[in-house]
Coordinates of C-alpha atoms in Angstrom, one line a residue:
M1 CA 0.0 0.0 -0.1
W2 CA 2.8 2.3 0.8
E3 CA 4.2 2.2 -2.8
K4 CA 1.1 4.2 -3.8
L5 CA 1.5 6.9 -1.0
V6 CA 5.2 7.9 -1.2
S7 CA 7.1 9.8 -3.9
L8 CA 10.5 11.9 -4.1
S9 CA 10.1 15.6 -3.7
E10 CA 10.8 18.0 -6.5
D11 CA 14.1 19.2 -4.9
N12 CA 15.2 15.5 -4.3
Q13 CA 15.8 16.2 -0.7
H14 CA 12.6 14.5 0.9
I15 CA 10.3 11.6 0.5
I16 CA 6.6 12.9 0.6
A17 CA 3.8 10.7 1.9
K18 CA 0.4 11.8 0.5
L19 CA -3.0 10.1 0.4
P20 CA -4.7 10.1 -2.9
Q21 CA -8.3 11.7 -3.1
D22 CA -9.9 8.3 -4.2
M23 CA -8.1 6.1 -1.7
A24 CA -10.2 4.8 1.2
L25 CA -8.0 3.2 4.1
D26 CA -10.8 2.4 6.7
G27 CA -8.3 2.7 9.4
K28 CA -6.1 -0.1 8.1
L29 CA -3.0 1.8 7.5
S30 CA 0.3 1.1 9.6
D31 CA 3.8 1.8 9.6
K32 CA 4.6 -1.7 8.1
G33 CA 5.9 -1.7 4.6
V34 CA 7.5 1.8 4.6
D35 CA 11.0 0.5 4.2
E36 CA 10.0 -1.7 1.3
A37 CA 8.1 1.2 -0.3
L38 CA 11.4 3.5 0.1
N39 CA 13.7 0.6 -1.3
D40 CA 11.3 0.4 -4.3
I41 CA 11.8 3.9 -5.3
G42 CA 15.6 4.0 -4.5
A43 CA 15.3 6.0 -1.4
N44 CA 16.4 3.3 1.2
D45 CA 19.3 5.7 2.1
F46 CA 17.2 8.5 3.2
C47 CA 16.8 9.2 7.0
L48 CA 13.4 8.0 8.0
L49 CA 11.3 10.4 10.1
T50 CA 9.6 7.9 12.5
D51 CA 7.6 10.5 14.3
E52 CA 6.4 12.0 11.0
V53 CA 5.5 8.4 9.6
N54 CA 3.3 7.8 12.7
R55 CA 1.7 11.2 12.4
F56 CA 0.9 10.6 8.6
V57 CA -0.6 7.1 9.6
N58 CA -2.8 8.7 12.1
C59 CA -3.9 11.4 9.8
A60 CA -4.5 9.2 7.0
N61 CA -6.6 6.5 9.0
E62 CA -8.6 9.4 10.4
G63 CA -9.1 11.0 7.0
K64 CA -7.8 14.4 7.8
S65 CA -6.8 17.0 5.2
E66 CA -3.2 16.9 6.2
A67 CA -2.8 13.4 4.7
L68 CA -4.3 14.7 1.5
I69 CA -1.9 17.6 1.2
G70 CA 1.0 15.2 2.3
F71 CA 4.2 15.8 4.3
P72 CA 7.8 14.6 4.3
I73 CA 8.4 11.4 6.1
A74 CA 12.1 10.9 5.1
E75 CA 14.9 13.3 4.3
V76 CA 18.5 13.7 3.1
R77 CA 20.9 14.4 5.9
D78 CA 24.7 15.4 5.8
A79 CA 27.1 13.5 7.9
E80 CA 27.1 14.7 11.6
V81 CA 29.6 15.0 14.3
E82 CA 29.4 15.5 18.0
V83 CA 32.2 16.1 20.6
V84 CA 31.7 14.1 23.8
L85 CA 33.9 14.8 26.8
S86 CA 34.7 12.0 29.4
D87 CA 37.2 11.1 32.3
H88 CA 36.5 14.6 34.0
D89 CA 37.1 16.6 30.7
M90 CA 40.5 14.6 30.2
L91 CA 39.3 12.9 27.0
A92 CA 37.4 14.3 24.1
S93 CA 35.9 12.0 21.5
M94 CA 34.2 12.8 18.2
V95 CA 31.0 10.7 17.4
V96 CA 30.4 10.7 13.7
T97 CA 27.1 9.7 12.3
G98 CA 27.2 8.6 8.5
A99 CA 25.4 10.7 6.0
Y100 CA 21.8 9.8 4.6
R101 CA 22.5 10.5 1.0
G102 CA 24.1 13.8 2.2
A103 CA 27.7 15.2 2.1
P104 CA 30.4 13.8 4.4
L105 CA 32.1 15.9 6.9
K106 CA 34.4 18.8 5.9
G107 CA 37.2 20.4 7.8
P108 CA 35.5 23.4 8.9
Q109 CA 32.7 21.2 10.5
I110 CA 35.3 19.4 12.7
V111 CA 36.9 22.8 13.8
H112 CA 33.5 24.1 14.6
A113 CA 32.6 21.1 16.5
L114 CA 35.6 21.4 18.7
A115 CA 35.0 25.2 19.2
R116 CA 31.5 24.3 20.4
A117 CA 32.8 22.0 22.9
H118 CA 35.5 24.5 23.9
V119 CA 38.2 21.8 23.3
T120 CA 41.5 23.7 22.8
K121 CA 44.2 21.5 24.3
G122 CA 45.9 18.0 23.5
I123 CA 44.2 17.8 20.0
N124 CA 45.6 15.0 17.8
K125 CA 45.5 16.1 14.2
L126 CA 45.9 12.3 13.0
A127 CA 42.8 11.5 14.8
L128 CA 40.9 14.4 13.1
K129 CA 42.0 13.2 9.6
K130 CA 40.7 9.6 10.6
V131 CA 37.2 11.2 11.4
L132 CA 37.2 13.1 8.0
V133 CA 38.0 9.7 6.3
M134 CA 35.4 7.6 8.2
S135 CA 32.7 10.1 7.5
H136 CA 33.1 8.9 3.7
Q137 CA 33.0 5.4 4.6
L138 CA 30.0 5.2 7.0
K139 CA 27.0 3.8 6.1
P140 CA 23.7 5.9 6.5
G141 CA 23.0 6.3 10.1
E142 CA 26.0 4.3 11.2
T143 CA 28.2 5.9 14.1
F144 CA 31.8 5.8 14.7
T145 CA 33.6 7.1 17.8
Q146 CA 37.3 8.5 17.7
P147 CA 39.3 10.0 20.6
V148 CA 40.7 13.4 19.3
A149 CA 42.1 15.1 22.2
K150 CA 43.6 14.1 25.5
G151 CA 44.2 16.3 28.6
K152 CA 47.5 16.2 30.6
N153 CA 47.5 14.8 34.2
P154 CA 49.4 16.8 36.7
V155 CA 52.6 15.6 37.9
Q156 CA 52.1 15.2 41.8
G157 CA 54.7 16.7 44.1
Q158 CA 57.3 14.3 45.6
D159 CA 57.8 14.2 49.4
A160 CA 60.9 15.2 50.9
K161 CA 63.7 12.3 50.6
F162 CA 66.4 11.6 53.1
I163 CA 69.6 10.0 51.8
P164 CA 72.0 8.3 54.1
L165 CA 75.5 9.1 53.5
V166 CA 77.1 6.4 55.6
K167 CA 76.7 2.6 55.3
D168 CA 73.8 0.9 57.1
V169 CA 75.5 -1.1 60.0
T170 CA 72.5 -3.2 60.4
K171 CA 73.0 -4.6 56.8
Q172 CA 76.8 -5.2 57.3
V173 CA 77.7 -9.0 57.4
L174 CA 80.7 -9.6 59.7
A175 CA 82.7 -12.6 58.6
P176 CA 86.2 -14.0 59.4
T177 CA 89.1 -12.7 57.5
K178 CA 92.5 -13.9 56.6
D179 CA 95.7 -12.5 58.2
E180 CA 98.8 -11.8 56.3
S181 CA 100.0 -15.5 56.4
G182 CA 96.7 -16.4 54.7
K183 CA 95.3 -18.2 57.7
V184 CA 91.6 -17.4 58.8
D185 CA 91.5 -15.3 61.9
M186 CA 88.3 -16.1 63.6
L187 CA 88.7 -13.1 65.9
N188 CA 89.0 -10.6 62.9
L189 CA 85.5 -10.0 61.7
G190 CA 86.5 -6.9 59.4
E191 CA 86.2 -3.3 60.0
T192 CA 83.1 -2.0 61.9
V193 CA 81.3 1.1 60.4
T194 CA 82.2 4.1 62.3
V195 CA 82.3 7.8 61.7
E196 CA 84.4 10.6 62.9
A197 CA 83.2 13.8 64.5
G198 CA 81.9 16.3 61.7
A199 CA 81.3 13.4 59.1
R200 CA 78.4 13.9 56.8
L201 CA 75.5 11.6 57.9
M202 CA 72.3 12.4 55.9
K203 CA 71.2 14.9 53.3
R204 CA 67.6 16.1 52.9
I205 CA 66.1 16.6 49.4
P206 CA 63.3 19.1 49.9
A207 CA 59.7 18.2 48.7
T208 CA 58.6 19.3 45.2
K209 CA 55.4 21.3 44.4
G210 CA 54.5 19.2 41.2
V211 CA 53.5 20.3 37.8
P212 CA 50.0 21.4 36.9
G213 CA 48.0 19.3 34.6
I214 CA 45.5 20.7 32.0
T215 CA 42.0 19.4 30.7
V216 CA 41.1 19.3 26.9
Q217 CA 39.3 22.5 27.6
G218 CA 42.3 24.3 28.7
K219 CA 41.5 24.2 32.5
S220 CA 44.4 24.0 34.8
I221 CA 44.5 21.0 37.2
P222 CA 46.5 21.8 40.3
P223 CA 49.0 19.2 41.5
K224 CA 49.2 17.9 45.1
P225 CA 52.5 19.2 46.5
G226 CA 54.7 16.8 48.3
T227 CA 54.8 16.5 52.0
D228 CA 57.9 18.6 53.3
T229 CA 59.5 17.3 56.5
T230 CA 62.9 18.2 58.0
L231 CA 65.7 16.4 59.3
K232 CA 65.7 15.1 62.9
V233 CA 68.5 15.8 65.3
S234 CA 69.2 12.4 67.2
K235 CA 71.8 11.4 69.7
G236 CA 75.5 12.3 68.4
S237 CA 74.2 14.1 65.4
A238 CA 73.5 17.9 64.6
I239 CA 72.2 20.0 61.7
S240 CA 75.3 21.5 59.7
P241 CA 75.7 25.1 60.4
D242 CA 76.6 25.6 56.6
D243 CA 73.5 23.5 55.1
P244 CA 70.1 23.1 56.7
N245 CA 69.6 20.1 54.7
L246 CA 72.8 18.2 55.8
L247 CA 73.1 16.2 59.1
I248 CA 76.7 15.7 60.6
A249 CA 78.2 13.8 63.5
E250 CA 78.9 15.5 66.7
V251 CA 81.0 12.8 68.0
S252 CA 82.9 9.8 66.7
G253 CA 81.2 6.3 66.9
M254 CA 78.9 3.9 65.3
P255 CA 76.1 5.5 62.9
I256 CA 72.6 4.0 63.1
I257 CA 70.3 5.1 60.4
K258 CA 66.8 5.9 61.7
E259 CA 63.8 7.6 60.0
R260 CA 64.9 11.2 58.8
S261 CA 67.9 10.8 61.2
V262 CA 71.1 9.2 62.1
E263 CA 72.2 8.3 65.5
V264 CA 75.9 8.2 66.5
E265 CA 76.7 6.0 69.5
D266 CA 79.5 4.4 71.0
A267 CA 79.5 0.6 70.6
L268 CA 80.7 -1.7 73.4
C269 CA 83.3 -4.0 72.0
L270 CA 84.5 -7.1 73.9
P271 CA 86.6 -10.1 73.0
S272 CA 84.1 -12.4 74.8
I273 CA 81.6 -12.4 77.5
G274 CA 82.2 -14.9 80.2
V275 CA 83.2 -15.1 84.0
A276 CA 85.8 -12.4 83.5
T277 CA 83.3 -9.7 82.2
G278 CA 80.1 -10.8 84.0
H279 CA 76.7 -10.1 82.8
I280 CA 76.4 -7.3 80.2
K281 CA 73.7 -4.7 80.1
F282 CA 74.2 -2.0 77.6
K283 CA 72.3 0.8 76.1
G284 CA 73.5 0.6 72.5
N285 CA 75.3 -1.8 70.2
V286 CA 77.5 -4.7 71.5
I287 CA 80.2 -6.4 69.3
I288 CA 81.6 -9.5 70.6
T289 CA 84.7 -10.9 68.7
G290 CA 84.5 -14.2 70.4
N291 CA 82.0 -16.3 72.3
I292 CA 79.1 -15.7 74.7
E293 CA 79.8 -18.4 77.3
S294 CA 77.6 -20.6 79.3
D295 CA 75.3 -19.1 81.9
M296 CA 75.9 -15.5 80.8
V297 CA 73.2 -12.9 80.6
V298 CA 73.4 -10.2 77.8
R299 CA 71.0 -7.3 77.4
T300 CA 71.4 -4.6 74.8
T301 CA 69.2 -1.9 73.5
G302 CA 70.7 -1.9 70.0
N303 CA 72.2 -4.6 67.7
L304 CA 74.4 -7.6 68.9
T305 CA 77.2 -9.1 66.8
V306 CA 78.9 -12.3 68.0
G307 CA 82.0 -13.5 66.1
G308 CA 81.9 -17.0 67.7
F309 CA 79.2 -19.1 69.5
I310 CA 76.4 -18.4 71.8
E311 CA 76.3 -21.2 74.3
S312 CA 73.6 -21.8 76.8
A313 CA 73.4 -18.3 77.5
D314 CA 70.3 -15.8 78.0
V315 CA 70.7 -13.2 75.3
Q316 CA 68.3 -10.4 74.4
A317 CA 68.6 -7.4 72.0
Q318 CA 66.2 -4.9 70.8
G319 CA 67.9 -4.8 67.6
D320 CA 69.2 -7.5 65.3
I321 CA 71.5 -10.4 66.5
E322 CA 74.1 -11.7 64.1
V323 CA 76.1 -14.7 65.2
A324 CA 79.1 -15.9 63.0
K325 CA 79.0 -19.5 64.1
G326 CA 76.2 -21.2 66.0
I327 CA 73.7 -21.0 68.7
I328 CA 74.1 -24.1 71.0
G329 CA 72.1 -25.3 74.1
H330 CA 72.1 -28.5 76.1
N331 CA 69.9 -31.5 75.1
V332 CA 67.2 -31.3 78.0
S333 CA 64.2 -33.5 78.6
E334 CA 60.8 -32.7 77.1
G335 CA 59.0 -30.1 79.3
E336 CA 62.4 -28.7 80.6
E337 CA 63.4 -25.2 80.0
K338 CA 65.9 -24.5 77.3
S339 CA 69.3 -23.8 78.5
C340 CA 70.1 -21.2 75.7
K341 CA 67.7 -18.4 75.0
V342 CA 68.2 -15.9 72.3
K343 CA 65.7 -13.1 71.7
S344 CA 65.8 -10.3 69.2
G345 CA 63.5 -7.4 68.6
G346 CA 64.6 -7.6 64.9
S347 CA 66.2 -10.7 63.1
I348 CA 68.4 -13.6 64.1
T349 CA 71.1 -14.7 61.8
A350 CA 73.5 -17.6 62.5
N351 CA 75.1 -20.6 60.8
Y352 CA 73.0 -23.1 62.9
A353 CA 71.1 -23.5 66.2
Q354 CA 70.4 -26.5 68.3
F355 CA 68.5 -27.3 71.6
S356 CA 67.8 -23.7 72.0
E357 CA 64.8 -21.2 72.4
L358 CA 64.9 -18.5 69.6
Q359 CA 62.5 -15.6 69.3
A360 CA 62.6 -12.7 66.7
G361 CA 60.4 -9.9 66.0
E362 CA 61.2 -10.2 62.3
N363 CA 63.2 -13.1 60.5
I364 CA 65.2 -15.9 61.7
N365 CA 68.0 -17.0 59.1
L366 CA 70.0 -20.2 59.7
S367 CA 72.5 -21.4 57.0
I368 CA 73.2 -25.1 58.0
H369 CA 70.7 -26.7 60.2
C370 CA 67.9 -26.0 62.8
M371 CA 67.8 -29.0 65.2
S372 CA 65.3 -29.5 68.1
N373 CA 64.7 -25.9 68.9
E374 CA 61.7 -23.8 69.9
L375 CA 61.3 -21.1 67.3
R376 CA 59.1 -18.0 67.2
C377 CA 59.3 -15.2 64.5
G378 CA 57.1 -12.5 63.4
K379 CA 58.0 -12.9 59.8
D380 CA 60.1 -15.5 57.8
L381 CA 62.2 -18.6 58.8
T382 CA 64.9 -19.6 56.4
V383 CA 67.1 -22.6 56.9
S384 CA 69.3 -22.7 53.9
D385 CA 72.7 -21.6 52.6
E386 CA 72.8 -19.2 49.7
A387 CA 73.2 -22.2 47.1
G388 CA 70.3 -24.0 48.5
K389 CA 72.3 -27.2 49.0
Q390 CA 72.2 -27.5 52.8
G391 CA 69.8 -26.5 55.5
T392 CA 67.8 -29.0 57.6
L393 CA 64.8 -28.0 59.8
S394 CA 64.4 -30.9 62.2
G395 CA 62.9 -31.6 65.6
G396 CA 61.3 -29.2 67.9
S397 CA 58.7 -26.8 66.9
A398 CA 58.5 -23.5 64.8
K399 CA 55.8 -20.9 65.0
V400 CA 56.4 -18.4 62.0
G401 CA 54.5 -15.4 61.3
G402 CA 55.3 -15.6 57.5
K403 CA 56.8 -18.2 55.3
V404 CA 59.2 -21.1 55.9
I405 CA 62.1 -22.0 53.4
C406 CA 64.4 -24.8 54.0
V407 CA 66.3 -27.6 52.0
N408 CA 65.1 -30.5 54.1
L409 CA 62.1 -30.8 56.6
G410 CA 62.3 -33.4 59.3
V411 CA 64.9 -36.2 59.6
E412 CA 65.1 -39.9 59.0
G413 CA 63.8 -41.9 62.1
D414 CA 60.9 -41.1 64.6
T415 CA 62.0 -37.6 65.6
A416 CA 58.9 -35.4 65.3
T417 CA 58.9 -31.9 63.8
H418 CA 56.3 -29.3 64.3
V419 CA 55.9 -26.4 61.9
N420 CA 53.3 -23.8 62.2
A421 CA 53.5 -21.2 59.3
F422 CA 51.6 -18.1 58.7
A423 CA 50.8 -17.9 62.4
R424 CA 49.3 -14.3 61.8
Y425 CA 46.3 -16.1 60.1
A426 CA 44.3 -16.0 63.5
N427 CA 44.9 -12.2 63.7
F428 CA 43.8 -11.8 59.9
K429 CA 40.4 -13.8 60.8
E430 CA 39.8 -11.8 63.8
R431 CA 40.3 -8.5 61.8
Q432 CA 38.2 -10.0 59.1
Q433 CA 35.3 -10.6 61.6
K434 CA 35.6 -7.2 63.0
Y435 CA 35.5 -5.5 59.6
K436 CA 32.5 -7.6 58.6
D437 CA 30.7 -6.6 61.7
E438 CA 31.5 -3.0 61.0
Y439 CA 30.2 -3.3 57.5
T440 CA 26.9 -4.9 58.8
A441 CA 26.5 -2.1 61.3
A442 CA 27.1 0.5 58.6
Q443 CA 24.6 -1.1 56.4
E444 CA 21.9 -1.1 59.2
A445 CA 22.7 2.5 60.1
T446 CA 22.2 3.4 56.2
M447 CA 18.9 1.5 56.2
K448 CA 17.6 3.5 59.3
V449 CA 18.5 6.7 57.3
V450 CA 16.6 5.5 54.3
R451 CA 13.5 4.8 56.4
K452 CA 13.7 8.2 57.9
E453 CA 14.0 9.8 54.5
L454 CA 10.8 7.9 53.3
E455 CA 8.9 9.1 56.4
F456 CA 10.0 12.6 55.8
K457 CA 8.7 12.5 52.2
K458 CA 5.2 11.2 53.4
T459 CA 5.2 14.4 55.6
P460 CA 3.2 17.2 53.9
K461 CA 5.4 19.8 52.4
A462 CA 3.8 22.6 54.6
E463 CA 5.0 20.6 57.7
R464 CA 8.6 20.1 56.4
T465 CA 11.4 22.5 57.8
E466 CA 14.7 23.4 55.8
E467 CA 16.5 22.4 59.2
D468 CA 15.0 18.9 59.3
E469 CA 15.9 18.5 55.5
A470 CA 19.5 19.6 56.1
N471 CA 19.7 17.3 59.1
L472 CA 18.5 14.4 57.0
A473 CA 20.8 15.2 54.1
K474 CA 23.9 15.5 56.6
M475 CA 22.9 12.1 58.2
K476 CA 22.6 10.5 54.7
Q477 CA 26.0 11.6 53.6
E478 CA 27.6 10.5 57.0
S479 CA 26.0 7.1 56.8
N480 CA 27.0 6.7 53.2
E481 CA 30.7 7.8 54.0
R482 CA 30.6 5.2 56.9
L483 CA 29.4 2.5 54.7
E484 CA 32.0 3.1 52.0
K485 CA 34.7 3.5 54.6
A486 CA 33.7 0.1 56.2
K487 CA 33.4 -1.6 52.6
M488 CA 36.8 -0.3 51.7
A489 CA 38.5 -1.6 54.8
R490 CA 36.8 -5.0 54.4
D491 CA 37.8 -5.3 50.9
R492 CA 41.4 -4.2 51.5
L493 CA 41.8 -6.8 54.2
E494 CA 40.4 -9.5 51.9
M495 CA 43.1 -8.7 49.4
E496 CA 45.7 -8.5 51.9
L497 CA 44.8 -12.0 53.3
E498 CA 44.7 -13.5 49.7
E499 CA 48.2 -12.1 49.1
A500 CA 49.4 -13.3 52.3
L501 CA 48.0 -16.9 51.8
E502 CA 49.9 -16.9 48.4
E503 CA 53.1 -15.7 50.0
N504 CA 53.3 -17.5 53.4
T505 CA 53.9 -21.0 52.4
I506 CA 56.3 -23.9 53.6
E507 CA 58.9 -24.4 50.7
V508 CA 61.2 -27.6 50.9
K509 CA 63.8 -27.6 48.2
N510 CA 64.9 -31.2 48.8
K511 CA 62.9 -33.7 51.0
V512 CA 60.2 -33.8 53.5
Y513 CA 60.6 -36.8 56.0
T514 CA 58.0 -38.6 58.1
H515 CA 56.6 -37.3 61.3
V516 CA 56.4 -34.0 60.2
T517 CA 53.4 -32.0 61.5
V518 CA 52.6 -28.9 59.3
Q519 CA 50.1 -26.4 60.6
F520 CA 48.2 -23.5 59.2
G521 CA 45.5 -22.0 61.6
E522 CA 43.8 -24.7 63.2
E523 CA 44.5 -27.3 60.4
K524 CA 47.2 -29.8 60.6
V525 CA 48.7 -32.5 58.5
I526 CA 51.2 -35.1 59.3
T527 CA 53.6 -36.7 56.7
K528 CA 53.7 -40.6 56.6
R529 CA 56.2 -41.0 53.8
V530 CA 59.1 -39.3 52.3
H531 CA 58.4 -36.5 49.8
G532 CA 60.6 -34.8 47.5
T533 CA 60.6 -31.1 46.8
S534 CA 57.4 -29.8 48.1
T535 CA 55.4 -26.6 48.9
F536 CA 52.6 -26.6 51.5
S537 CA 50.1 -23.9 51.2
F538 CA 46.7 -23.1 53.0
T539 CA 43.3 -22.3 51.1
Q540 CA 41.7 -21.2 54.5
Y541 CA 39.8 -24.5 54.4
E542 CA 42.6 -27.1 53.8
I543 CA 46.4 -27.6 53.5
K544 CA 47.5 -28.6 50.1
C545 CA 50.9 -30.1 49.2
A546 CA 52.5 -29.7 45.8
S547 CA 55.2 -32.4 45.9
A548 CA 57.6 -34.0 43.4
M549 CA 56.8 -37.5 44.9
D550 CA 53.7 -39.3 46.3
E551 CA 51.3 -36.7 47.7
E552 CA 49.2 -39.2 49.5
A553 CA 51.6 -39.4 52.4
L554 CA 49.5 -36.8 54.5
E555 CA 47.1 -37.4 57.1
Q556 CA 44.7 -34.7 58.0
E557 CA 43.8 -34.1 61.6

């Protein structure tokens, strides 16, 4: 039916729908068949005016005079372009609509589109050329989006930096050296890091303000300036009179690098600690070139370096403890107190330890073996030399905050070994429950505000006050902020826990022997057969073992 109603206008720019005088529709005309009719007269690439089609259908079915006169239901349209801003006005894109039998885009149209959107910065000329090319290739009504301008993000300011100008004594590894004859001198552990009075200790690089950014509309984006902090004067150090950004030593001694500062303190150096010296309590660092003998008590607020052995002594240091040889206690009966106790607020490093109690706030590193000890450390336990060829963790128990790395775990025979890795898991679970409870409480508080808002909206407008409305808006904002804060804390802890579960494993490079109890949280497994290279991990629900040998040699408790 539509083929009798449509025709091309005299200017060839429109399709006219007109009802002939002698045609009676009886209300049967609909928009079906319009596309076929346009295709029949070669006008399928015209832009169909849907609203006009519907209006003509209504007029024609009702027999109105407008239908007899006729009006356009399709037209020729040139290609169109629109500039869309996104990413907080940092990105400008051109949306091109293909021409309906009209002309493609021209250069001035693109320029005018940018001007209308006030886009003046970061314009990509090659992208504009692509827009022109695509306007020739697009089908009628087809759209194409092309980013054409990009803003420049600000360069944030850098915080003040503090650069140590002396070696870090905590990272110095003391080792026996050879004398002139080529023999190893176990008492000569190398030069200790010291400074003279007036020596340069630390320099400060001031914070920077940053560089402003700019949007595609030319609006400046101010940068966040870096946090500026100053050098701190500590014991034995002072600000240089010639340079406020330089810290110098006031006295000669051992430099200890701190946050924004360096302490210079005298270190107590002794050949050994025994009957001749008595117990030692020292506020600072202690360097022992020989041994700490049986029954001696050592307390220091700094780091402790021992060139020989610690044997059946009670040793505590707030800093790191480094032992060139070994830590040795007596083999006592089960349940009896260990004869050798070594406790560190930092890390403990030694070649080996046996029949001792070791406790470290951070890491415990043993090169050769760890035999029948009671270990506790806040971070990682490593029993391995640098080459990964020797390092046996056997007997006793180890409660480790982080991961465990050793070459061999357990020993042949019936000696039981207990390893509890990722001991911080319980703390994670407590925090996890706490954050979940806080999030639930925040949700309930938000729902209370929502209910109050609904009740407020039911109140007649005449009875509402601006104060009540402002209070409600404030409550709503505060509850939303609390909910978002609780959600972020919960989600952040979930991510931290997943990362910790992946990192804090028990890695055995060579063999796992029988009678080894592996524990994560409350879960335990016991090895019943010898395994090869193995990695024990925890999924929060079960302990998994990836082994180079038979993996069925585990018994779940």
